mmCIF file of C-alpha atoms in Angstrom:
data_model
loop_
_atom_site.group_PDB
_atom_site.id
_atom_site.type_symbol
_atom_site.label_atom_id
_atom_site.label_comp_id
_atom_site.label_asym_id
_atom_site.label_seq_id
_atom_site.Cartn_x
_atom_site.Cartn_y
_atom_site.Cartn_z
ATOM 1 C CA UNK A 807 0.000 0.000 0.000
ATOM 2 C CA UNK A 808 2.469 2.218 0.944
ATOM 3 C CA UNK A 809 4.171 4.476 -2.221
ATOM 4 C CA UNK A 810 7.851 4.309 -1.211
ATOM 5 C CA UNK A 811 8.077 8.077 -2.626
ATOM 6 C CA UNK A 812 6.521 9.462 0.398
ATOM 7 C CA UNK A 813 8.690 9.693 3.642
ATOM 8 C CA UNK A 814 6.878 10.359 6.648
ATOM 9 C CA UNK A 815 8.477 13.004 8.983
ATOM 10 C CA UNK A 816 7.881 11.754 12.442
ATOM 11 C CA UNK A 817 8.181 15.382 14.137
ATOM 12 C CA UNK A 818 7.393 13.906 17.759
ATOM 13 C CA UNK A 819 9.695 14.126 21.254
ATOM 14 C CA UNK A 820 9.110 10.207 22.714
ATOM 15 C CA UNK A 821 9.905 6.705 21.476
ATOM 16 C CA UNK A 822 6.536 6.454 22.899
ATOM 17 C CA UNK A 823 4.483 8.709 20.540
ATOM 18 C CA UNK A 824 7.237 7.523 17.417
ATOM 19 C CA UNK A 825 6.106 3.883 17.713
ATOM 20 C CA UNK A 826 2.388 4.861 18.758
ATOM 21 C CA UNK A 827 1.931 6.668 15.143
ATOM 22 C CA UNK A 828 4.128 4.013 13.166
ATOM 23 C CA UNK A 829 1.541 1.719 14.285
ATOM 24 C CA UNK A 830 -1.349 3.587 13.086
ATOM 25 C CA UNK A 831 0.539 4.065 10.189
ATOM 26 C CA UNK A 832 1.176 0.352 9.812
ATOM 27 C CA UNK A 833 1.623 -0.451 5.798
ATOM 28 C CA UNK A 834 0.524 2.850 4.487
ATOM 29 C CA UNK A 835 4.004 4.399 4.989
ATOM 30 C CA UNK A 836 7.344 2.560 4.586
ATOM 31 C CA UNK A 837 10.000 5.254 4.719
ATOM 32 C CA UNK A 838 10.194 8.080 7.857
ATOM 33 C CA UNK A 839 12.448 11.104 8.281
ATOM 34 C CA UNK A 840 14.009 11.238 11.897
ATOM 35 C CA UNK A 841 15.024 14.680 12.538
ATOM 36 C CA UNK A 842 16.648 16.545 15.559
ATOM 37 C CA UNK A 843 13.321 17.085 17.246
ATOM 38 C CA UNK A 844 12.982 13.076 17.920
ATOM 39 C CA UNK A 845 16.949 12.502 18.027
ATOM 40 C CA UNK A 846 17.940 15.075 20.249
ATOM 41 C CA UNK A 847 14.944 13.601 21.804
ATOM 42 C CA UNK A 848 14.776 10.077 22.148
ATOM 43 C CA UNK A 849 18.446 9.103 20.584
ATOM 44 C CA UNK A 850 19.562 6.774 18.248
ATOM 45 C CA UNK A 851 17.463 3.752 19.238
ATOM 46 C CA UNK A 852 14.811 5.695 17.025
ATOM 47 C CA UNK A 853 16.812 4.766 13.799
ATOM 48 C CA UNK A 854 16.899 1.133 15.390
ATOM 49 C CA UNK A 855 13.259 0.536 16.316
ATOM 50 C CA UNK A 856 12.615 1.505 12.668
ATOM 51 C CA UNK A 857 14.678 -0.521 10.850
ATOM 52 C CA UNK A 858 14.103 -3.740 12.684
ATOM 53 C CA UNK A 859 10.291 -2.492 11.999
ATOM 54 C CA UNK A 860 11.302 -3.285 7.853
ATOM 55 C CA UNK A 861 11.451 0.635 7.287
ATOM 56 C CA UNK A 862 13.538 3.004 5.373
ATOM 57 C CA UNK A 863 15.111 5.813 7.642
ATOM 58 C CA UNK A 864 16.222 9.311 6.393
ATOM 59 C CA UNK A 865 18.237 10.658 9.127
ATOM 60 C CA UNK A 866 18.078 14.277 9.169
ATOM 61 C CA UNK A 867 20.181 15.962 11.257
ATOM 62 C CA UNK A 868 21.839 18.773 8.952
ATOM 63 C CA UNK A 869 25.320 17.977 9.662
ATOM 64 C CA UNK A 870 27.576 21.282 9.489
ATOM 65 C CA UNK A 871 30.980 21.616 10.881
ATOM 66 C CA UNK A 872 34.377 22.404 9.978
ATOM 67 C CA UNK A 873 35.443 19.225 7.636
ATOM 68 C CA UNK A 874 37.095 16.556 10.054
ATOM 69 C CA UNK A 875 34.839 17.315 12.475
ATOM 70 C CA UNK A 876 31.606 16.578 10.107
ATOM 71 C CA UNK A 877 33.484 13.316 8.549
ATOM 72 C CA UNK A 878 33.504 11.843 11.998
ATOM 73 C CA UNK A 879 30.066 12.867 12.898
ATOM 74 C CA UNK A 880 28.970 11.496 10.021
ATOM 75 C CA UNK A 881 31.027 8.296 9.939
ATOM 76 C CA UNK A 882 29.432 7.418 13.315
ATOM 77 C CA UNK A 883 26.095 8.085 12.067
ATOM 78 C CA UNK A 884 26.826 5.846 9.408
ATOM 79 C CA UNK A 885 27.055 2.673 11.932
ATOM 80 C CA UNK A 886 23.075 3.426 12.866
ATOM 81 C CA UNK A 887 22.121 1.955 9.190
ATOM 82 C CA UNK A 888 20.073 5.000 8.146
ATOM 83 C CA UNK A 889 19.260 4.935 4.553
ATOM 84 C CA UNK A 890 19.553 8.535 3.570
ATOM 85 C CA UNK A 891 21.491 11.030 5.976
ATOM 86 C CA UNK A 892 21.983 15.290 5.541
ATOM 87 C CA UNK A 893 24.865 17.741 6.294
ATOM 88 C CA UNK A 894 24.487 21.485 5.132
ATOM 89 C CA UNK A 895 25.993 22.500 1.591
ATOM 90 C CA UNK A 896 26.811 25.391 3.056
ATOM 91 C CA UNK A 897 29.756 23.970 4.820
ATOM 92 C CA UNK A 898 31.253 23.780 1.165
ATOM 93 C CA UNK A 899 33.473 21.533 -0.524
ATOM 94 C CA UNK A 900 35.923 20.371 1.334
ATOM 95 C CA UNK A 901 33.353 19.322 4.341
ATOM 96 C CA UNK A 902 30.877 17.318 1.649
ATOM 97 C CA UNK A 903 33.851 15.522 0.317
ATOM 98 C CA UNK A 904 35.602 14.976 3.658
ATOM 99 C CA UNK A 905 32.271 13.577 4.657
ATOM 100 C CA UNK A 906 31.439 11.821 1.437
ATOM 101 C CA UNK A 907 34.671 9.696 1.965
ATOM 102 C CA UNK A 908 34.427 8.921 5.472
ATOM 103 C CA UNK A 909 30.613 7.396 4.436
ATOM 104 C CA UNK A 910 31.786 5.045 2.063
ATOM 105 C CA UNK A 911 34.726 4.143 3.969
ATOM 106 C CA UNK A 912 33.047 3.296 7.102
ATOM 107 C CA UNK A 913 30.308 1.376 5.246
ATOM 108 C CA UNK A 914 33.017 -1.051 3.295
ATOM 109 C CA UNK A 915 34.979 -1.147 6.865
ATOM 110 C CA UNK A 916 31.422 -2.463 8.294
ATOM 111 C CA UNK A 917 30.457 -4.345 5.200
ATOM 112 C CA UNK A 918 26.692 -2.370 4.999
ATOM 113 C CA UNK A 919 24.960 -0.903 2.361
ATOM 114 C CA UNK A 920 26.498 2.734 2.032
ATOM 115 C CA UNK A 921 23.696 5.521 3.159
ATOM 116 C CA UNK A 922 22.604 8.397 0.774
ATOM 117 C CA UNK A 923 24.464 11.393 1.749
ATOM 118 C CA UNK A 924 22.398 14.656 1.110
ATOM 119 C CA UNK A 925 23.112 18.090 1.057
ATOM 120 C CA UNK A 926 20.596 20.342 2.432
ATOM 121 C CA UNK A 927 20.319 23.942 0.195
ATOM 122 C CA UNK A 928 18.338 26.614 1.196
ATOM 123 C CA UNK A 929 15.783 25.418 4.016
ATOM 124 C CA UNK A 930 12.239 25.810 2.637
ATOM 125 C CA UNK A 931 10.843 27.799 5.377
ATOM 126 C CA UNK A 932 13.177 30.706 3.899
ATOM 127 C CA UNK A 933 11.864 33.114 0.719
ATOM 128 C CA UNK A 934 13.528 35.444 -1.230
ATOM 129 C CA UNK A 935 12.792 38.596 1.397
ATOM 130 C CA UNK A 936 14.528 36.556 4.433
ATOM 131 C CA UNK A 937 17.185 35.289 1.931
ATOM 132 C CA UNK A 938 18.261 38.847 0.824
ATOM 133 C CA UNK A 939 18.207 39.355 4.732
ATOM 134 C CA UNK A 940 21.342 37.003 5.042
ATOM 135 C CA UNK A 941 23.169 39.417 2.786
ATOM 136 C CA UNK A 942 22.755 37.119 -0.657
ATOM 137 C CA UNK A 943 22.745 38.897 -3.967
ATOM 138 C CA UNK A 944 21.956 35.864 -6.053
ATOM 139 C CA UNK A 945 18.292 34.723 -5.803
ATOM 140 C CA UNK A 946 17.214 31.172 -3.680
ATOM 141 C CA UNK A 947 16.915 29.286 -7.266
ATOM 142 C CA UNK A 948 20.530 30.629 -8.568
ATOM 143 C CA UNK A 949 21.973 29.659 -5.588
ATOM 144 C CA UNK A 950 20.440 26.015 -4.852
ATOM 145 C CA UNK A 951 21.579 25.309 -8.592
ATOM 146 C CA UNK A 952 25.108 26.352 -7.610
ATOM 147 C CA UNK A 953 24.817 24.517 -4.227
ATOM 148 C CA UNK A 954 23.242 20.842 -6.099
ATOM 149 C CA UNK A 955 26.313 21.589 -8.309
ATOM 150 C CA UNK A 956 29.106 21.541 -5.695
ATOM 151 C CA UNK A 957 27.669 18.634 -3.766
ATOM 152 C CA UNK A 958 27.777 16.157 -6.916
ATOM 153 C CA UNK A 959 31.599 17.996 -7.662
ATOM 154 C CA UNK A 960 32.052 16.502 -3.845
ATOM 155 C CA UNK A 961 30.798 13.082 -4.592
ATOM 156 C CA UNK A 962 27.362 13.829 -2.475
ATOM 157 C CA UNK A 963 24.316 11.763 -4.021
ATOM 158 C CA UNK A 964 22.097 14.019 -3.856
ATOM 159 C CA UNK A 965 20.121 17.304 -1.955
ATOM 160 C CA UNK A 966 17.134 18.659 -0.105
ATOM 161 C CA UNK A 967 15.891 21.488 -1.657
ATOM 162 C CA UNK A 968 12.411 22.847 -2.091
ATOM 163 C CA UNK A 969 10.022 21.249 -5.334
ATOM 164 C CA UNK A 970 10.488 24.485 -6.691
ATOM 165 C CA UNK A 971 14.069 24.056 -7.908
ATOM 166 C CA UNK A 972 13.988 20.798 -8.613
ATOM 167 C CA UNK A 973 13.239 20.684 -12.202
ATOM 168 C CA UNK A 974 16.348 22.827 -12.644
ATOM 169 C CA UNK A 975 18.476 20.640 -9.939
ATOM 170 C CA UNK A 976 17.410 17.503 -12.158
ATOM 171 C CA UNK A 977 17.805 18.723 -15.923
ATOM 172 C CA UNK A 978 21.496 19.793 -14.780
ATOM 173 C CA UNK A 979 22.636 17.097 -12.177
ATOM 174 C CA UNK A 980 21.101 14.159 -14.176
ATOM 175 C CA UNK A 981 18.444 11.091 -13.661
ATOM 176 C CA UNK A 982 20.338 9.463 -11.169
ATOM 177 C CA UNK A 983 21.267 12.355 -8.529
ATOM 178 C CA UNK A 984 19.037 12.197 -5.762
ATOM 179 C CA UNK A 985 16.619 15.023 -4.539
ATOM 180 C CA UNK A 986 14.279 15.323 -1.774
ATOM 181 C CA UNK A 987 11.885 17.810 -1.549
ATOM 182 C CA UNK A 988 10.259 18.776 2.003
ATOM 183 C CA UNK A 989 7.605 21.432 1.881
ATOM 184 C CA UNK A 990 4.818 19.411 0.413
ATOM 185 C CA UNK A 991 1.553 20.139 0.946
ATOM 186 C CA UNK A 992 -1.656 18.002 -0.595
ATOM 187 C CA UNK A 993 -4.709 19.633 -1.368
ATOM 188 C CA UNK A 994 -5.995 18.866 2.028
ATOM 189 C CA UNK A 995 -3.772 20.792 3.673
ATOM 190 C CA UNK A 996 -2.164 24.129 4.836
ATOM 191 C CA UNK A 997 0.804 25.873 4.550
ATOM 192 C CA UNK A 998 1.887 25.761 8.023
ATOM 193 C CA UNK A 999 5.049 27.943 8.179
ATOM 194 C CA UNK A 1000 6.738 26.547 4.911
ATOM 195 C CA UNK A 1001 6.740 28.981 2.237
ATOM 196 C CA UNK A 1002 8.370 27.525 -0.621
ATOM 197 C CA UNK A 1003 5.820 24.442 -1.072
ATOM 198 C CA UNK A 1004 4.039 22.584 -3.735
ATOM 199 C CA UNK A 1005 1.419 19.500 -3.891
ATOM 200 C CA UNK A 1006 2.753 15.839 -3.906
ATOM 201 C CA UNK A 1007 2.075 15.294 -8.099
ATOM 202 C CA UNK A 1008 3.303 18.083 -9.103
ATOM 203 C CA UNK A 1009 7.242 18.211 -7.187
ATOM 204 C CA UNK A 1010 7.171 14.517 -8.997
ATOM 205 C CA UNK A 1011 7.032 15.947 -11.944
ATOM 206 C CA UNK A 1012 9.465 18.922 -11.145
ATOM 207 C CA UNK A 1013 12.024 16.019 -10.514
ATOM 208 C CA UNK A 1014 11.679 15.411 -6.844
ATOM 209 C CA UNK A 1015 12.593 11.166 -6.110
ATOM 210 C CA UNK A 1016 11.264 11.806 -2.569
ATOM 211 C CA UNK A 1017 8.478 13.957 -0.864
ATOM 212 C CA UNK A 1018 8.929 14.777 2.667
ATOM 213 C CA UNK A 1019 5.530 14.876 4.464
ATOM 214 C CA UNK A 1020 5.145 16.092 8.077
ATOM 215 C CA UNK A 1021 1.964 17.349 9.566
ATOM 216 C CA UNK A 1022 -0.289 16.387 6.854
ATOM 217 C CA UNK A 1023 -0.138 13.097 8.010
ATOM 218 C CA UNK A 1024 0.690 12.930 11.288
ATOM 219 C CA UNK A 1025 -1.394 15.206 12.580
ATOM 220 C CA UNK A 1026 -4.420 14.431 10.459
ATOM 221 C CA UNK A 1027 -7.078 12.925 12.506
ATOM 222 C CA UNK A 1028 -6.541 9.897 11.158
ATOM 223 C CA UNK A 1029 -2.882 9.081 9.690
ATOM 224 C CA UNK A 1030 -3.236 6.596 7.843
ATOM 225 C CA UNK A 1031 -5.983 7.745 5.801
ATOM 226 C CA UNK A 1032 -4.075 11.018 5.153
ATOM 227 C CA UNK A 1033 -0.800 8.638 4.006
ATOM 228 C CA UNK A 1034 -3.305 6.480 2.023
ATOM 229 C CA UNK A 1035 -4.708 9.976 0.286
ATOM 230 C CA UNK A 1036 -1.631 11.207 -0.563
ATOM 231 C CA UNK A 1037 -0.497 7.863 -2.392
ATOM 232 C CA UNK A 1038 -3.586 8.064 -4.425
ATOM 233 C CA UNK A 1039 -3.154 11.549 -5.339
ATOM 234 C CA UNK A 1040 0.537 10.531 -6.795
ATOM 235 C CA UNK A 1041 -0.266 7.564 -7.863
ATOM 236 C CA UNK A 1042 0.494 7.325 -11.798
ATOM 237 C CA UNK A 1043 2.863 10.259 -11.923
#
């Protein structure tokens, strides 16, 4: 049932209330985003209980540090078995590629399946008026392009940007680069304080391989149907 596109963001503070809603979620949803508001929270047993549940796990935790520093934080995130994991482009080169390597290395040292390592652009709660506010000249779209560039020059797989630039991100960084598109809204729901959104269907057909979903589903009144909507209303594209 569940459309392997979608990944559910499971913004809660307990391992309590994270395996409470995977429940109710049950086969409707197959891939969830732990971010820092359950990790801080609750710790890495959250990327555990998950995968022994059978699901995919996209570890979000915006990795940004000077570029030893983010290889090792990212090398021991590697041993949790996420499937996709994040750490800021704007840390530039030398941290994605510092962090790129010590990925793959750790993966082959542990003999696992190497996790997705994604770049996060511009975050899509930020528009052009709060982006010229951080002293850019170049507009959000410009410089996501030139961000997606650098992070496939660093050997990163792919990055998070909102559905907006993703047809660009794609027709420049090819079929196979990854990109993940948070700020998705379905018809039945609102805004919320994103600001650079679209529906499911159509960041598919910008380019996005993955749609980040947070409180349409999981604080619908009833989950699952909201998960099971939001298949059908993708489903062909």
């Amino acid at each position: 049932m569940a459309d392997s596109r979608i990944i559910a963001a499971l913004d809660v503070h307990t391992p309590e209330d994270m395996k409470h809603l995977v429940e109710k979620l049950g086969d409707s949803v197959s891939f969830y985003k732990v971010g820092m508001e359950l990790f801080y929270s609750a710790g890495p047993d959250t990327v555990r209980y998950l995968k022994a549940a059978g699901k995919r796990v996209f570890l979000d935790l915006k990795v940004h540090d000077i570029p030893h520093t983010a290889a090792q934080a990212m090398k021991a995130l590697t041993r949790l078995g996420a499937d996709l994991m994040t750490l800021h482009a704007g840390g530039g080169t030398a941290m994605m590629r510092a962090a790129a390597e010590a990925v793959r290395e750790e993966a082959e040292r542990l003999g696992i399946e190497r996790p997705g390592l994604l770049a996060v652009t511009v975050l899509t709660s930020i528009d052009e008026t709060a982006w010229s506010e951080l002293g850019h000249t170049a507009g959000i779209g410009e410089s996501v392009g030139h961000m997606a560039r650098l992070a496939k020059a660093a050997g990163v797989d792919g990055i998070v940007s909102s559905p907006r630039e993703a047809a660009e991100i794609r027709a420049v960084n090819g079929t196979d680069f990854v990109i993940v598109t948070p700020g998705i809204r379905p018809a039945f729901a609102g805004t919320d304080d994103q600001r650079r959104i679209a529906a499911p269907a159509q960041a598919l057909r910008n380019g996005a391989s993955y749609l980040v979903i947070g409180r349409p589903i999981t604080k619908a009144g009833d989950p699952r149907a909201a998960a099971l909507s939001i298949a059908a209303e993708i489903e062909g594209v």
